[in-house]
Amino acid sequence: MEIVPSGELQKQFGRYSDEAMIRPVGVSRNGRLRFVMVPIDDYERLRRRERVAGRAEDLDEETLDAIRAVEPAPECDEAEARLSAS
């Protein structure tokens, strides 16, 4: 990844925005990396992958009861039978 100072980015924005379409371009200020420029498709892909994990202990009783009450679909039994036969 190429890293450029923010002043250089301002002077040659067109060049670096074109470069960011090919590979990420890091932008630094006072010697510290501040952000990275990437194509919108890459950004959206990263956002879709973003997930928030939770703990079962944090769920309320109503939600836990609903999870406990779930019955497997008939397809699950069929899949389990096929696996057992293998």
mmCIF file of C-alpha atoms in Angstrom:
data_model
loop_
_atom_site.group_PDB
_atom_site.id
_atom_site.type_symbol
_atom_site.label_atom_id
_atom_site.label_comp_id
_atom_site.label_asym_id
_atom_site.label_seq_id
_atom_site.Cartn_x
_atom_site.Cartn_y
_atom_site.Cartn_z
ATOM 1 C CA MET A 1 0.000 0.000 0.000
ATOM 2 C CA GLU A 2 1.322 3.383 -0.953
ATOM 3 C CA ILE A 3 1.166 5.990 1.809
ATOM 4 C CA VAL A 4 1.099 9.678 0.915
ATOM 5 C CA PRO A 5 1.097 12.790 3.088
ATOM 6 C CA SER A 6 -2.213 14.652 3.124
ATOM 7 C CA GLY A 7 -0.622 17.731 1.526
ATOM 8 C CA GLU A 8 0.595 15.627 -1.395
ATOM 9 C CA LEU A 9 -2.908 14.138 -1.734
ATOM 10 C CA GLN A 10 -4.377 17.635 -1.971
ATOM 11 C CA LYS A 11 -1.926 18.628 -4.691
ATOM 12 C CA GLN A 12 -2.394 15.467 -6.769
ATOM 13 C CA PHE A 13 -5.837 14.215 -5.821
ATOM 14 C CA GLY A 14 -6.647 12.969 -9.335
ATOM 15 C CA ARG A 15 -3.512 10.843 -9.457
ATOM 16 C CA TYR A 16 -4.076 9.254 -6.056
ATOM 17 C CA SER A 17 -7.801 8.716 -6.550
ATOM 18 C CA ASP A 18 -6.958 6.840 -9.768
ATOM 19 C CA GLU A 19 -4.318 4.845 -7.904
ATOM 20 C CA ALA A 20 -6.859 3.989 -5.187
ATOM 21 C CA MET A 21 -8.996 2.292 -7.825
ATOM 22 C CA ILE A 22 -6.153 -0.199 -8.347
ATOM 23 C CA ARG A 23 -4.826 -0.604 -4.794
ATOM 24 C CA PRO A 24 -5.425 1.032 -1.413
ATOM 25 C CA VAL A 25 -3.767 4.398 -0.821
ATOM 26 C CA GLY A 26 -2.986 5.362 2.761
ATOM 27 C CA VAL A 27 -3.094 9.031 3.717
ATOM 28 C CA SER A 28 -0.906 10.290 6.525
ATOM 29 C CA ARG A 29 -0.793 13.476 8.523
ATOM 30 C CA ASN A 30 2.155 14.405 10.704
ATOM 31 C CA GLY A 31 3.683 11.028 9.898
ATOM 32 C CA ARG A 32 0.696 9.004 11.150
ATOM 33 C CA LEU A 33 -1.626 7.022 8.917
ATOM 34 C CA ARG A 34 -5.062 8.655 9.138
ATOM 35 C CA PHE A 35 -7.206 6.840 6.585
ATOM 36 C CA VAL A 36 -7.122 4.630 3.515
ATOM 37 C CA MET A 37 -8.730 5.327 0.152
ATOM 38 C CA VAL A 38 -10.329 2.296 -1.524
ATOM 39 C CA PRO A 39 -12.879 1.864 -4.336
ATOM 40 C CA ILE A 40 -16.523 2.023 -3.250
ATOM 41 C CA ASP A 41 -17.045 -1.653 -4.182
ATOM 42 C CA ASP A 42 -14.304 -2.690 -1.749
ATOM 43 C CA TYR A 43 -15.728 -0.462 0.960
ATOM 44 C CA GLU A 44 -19.240 -1.880 0.527
ATOM 45 C CA ARG A 45 -17.874 -5.437 0.588
ATOM 46 C CA LEU A 46 -16.082 -4.692 3.856
ATOM 47 C CA ARG A 47 -19.242 -3.183 5.320
ATOM 48 C CA ARG A 48 -21.261 -6.290 4.443
ATOM 49 C CA ARG A 49 -18.701 -8.426 6.252
ATOM 50 C CA GLU A 50 -18.946 -6.317 9.375
ATOM 51 C CA ARG A 51 -20.764 -8.260 12.064
ATOM 52 C CA VAL A 52 -21.684 -7.665 15.647
ATOM 53 C CA ALA A 53 -21.364 -10.640 17.940
ATOM 54 C CA GLY A 54 -23.425 -11.024 21.052
ATOM 55 C CA ARG A 55 -23.485 -13.369 24.005
ATOM 56 C CA ALA A 56 -26.393 -15.629 24.922
ATOM 57 C CA GLU A 57 -26.187 -14.216 28.447
ATOM 58 C CA ASP A 58 -27.143 -10.803 27.053
ATOM 59 C CA LEU A 59 -30.449 -12.027 25.557
ATOM 60 C CA ASP A 60 -33.727 -11.523 27.401
ATOM 61 C CA GLU A 61 -35.788 -14.532 28.521
ATOM 62 C CA GLU A 62 -38.433 -14.037 25.837
ATOM 63 C CA THR A 63 -35.804 -14.290 23.083
ATOM 64 C CA LEU A 64 -34.150 -17.287 24.734
ATOM 65 C CA ASP A 65 -37.518 -19.051 25.017
ATOM 66 C CA ALA A 66 -38.197 -18.383 21.319
ATOM 67 C CA ILE A 67 -34.833 -19.900 20.396
ATOM 68 C CA ARG A 68 -35.471 -22.933 22.596
ATOM 69 C CA ALA A 69 -38.864 -23.486 20.934
ATOM 70 C CA VAL A 70 -37.480 -23.675 17.386
ATOM 71 C CA GLU A 71 -38.053 -27.033 15.721
ATOM 72 C CA PRO A 72 -35.722 -28.257 12.977
ATOM 73 C CA ALA A 73 -37.152 -28.266 9.463
ATOM 74 C CA PRO A 74 -37.929 -31.659 7.851
ATOM 75 C CA GLU A 75 -34.932 -31.128 5.564
ATOM 76 C CA CYS A 76 -32.679 -31.330 8.624
ATOM 77 C CA ASP A 77 -33.904 -34.845 9.404
ATOM 78 C CA GLU A 78 -33.353 -35.872 5.782
ATOM 79 C CA ALA A 79 -29.830 -34.473 5.801
ATOM 80 C CA GLU A 80 -29.026 -36.205 9.092
ATOM 81 C CA ALA A 81 -30.314 -39.524 7.694
ATOM 82 C CA ARG A 82 -28.094 -39.149 4.616
ATOM 83 C CA LEU A 83 -25.082 -38.406 6.787
ATOM 84 C CA SER A 84 -25.773 -41.389 9.022
ATOM 85 C CA ALA A 85 -26.033 -43.681 5.989
ATOM 86 C CA SER A 86 -22.583 -42.648 4.746
#
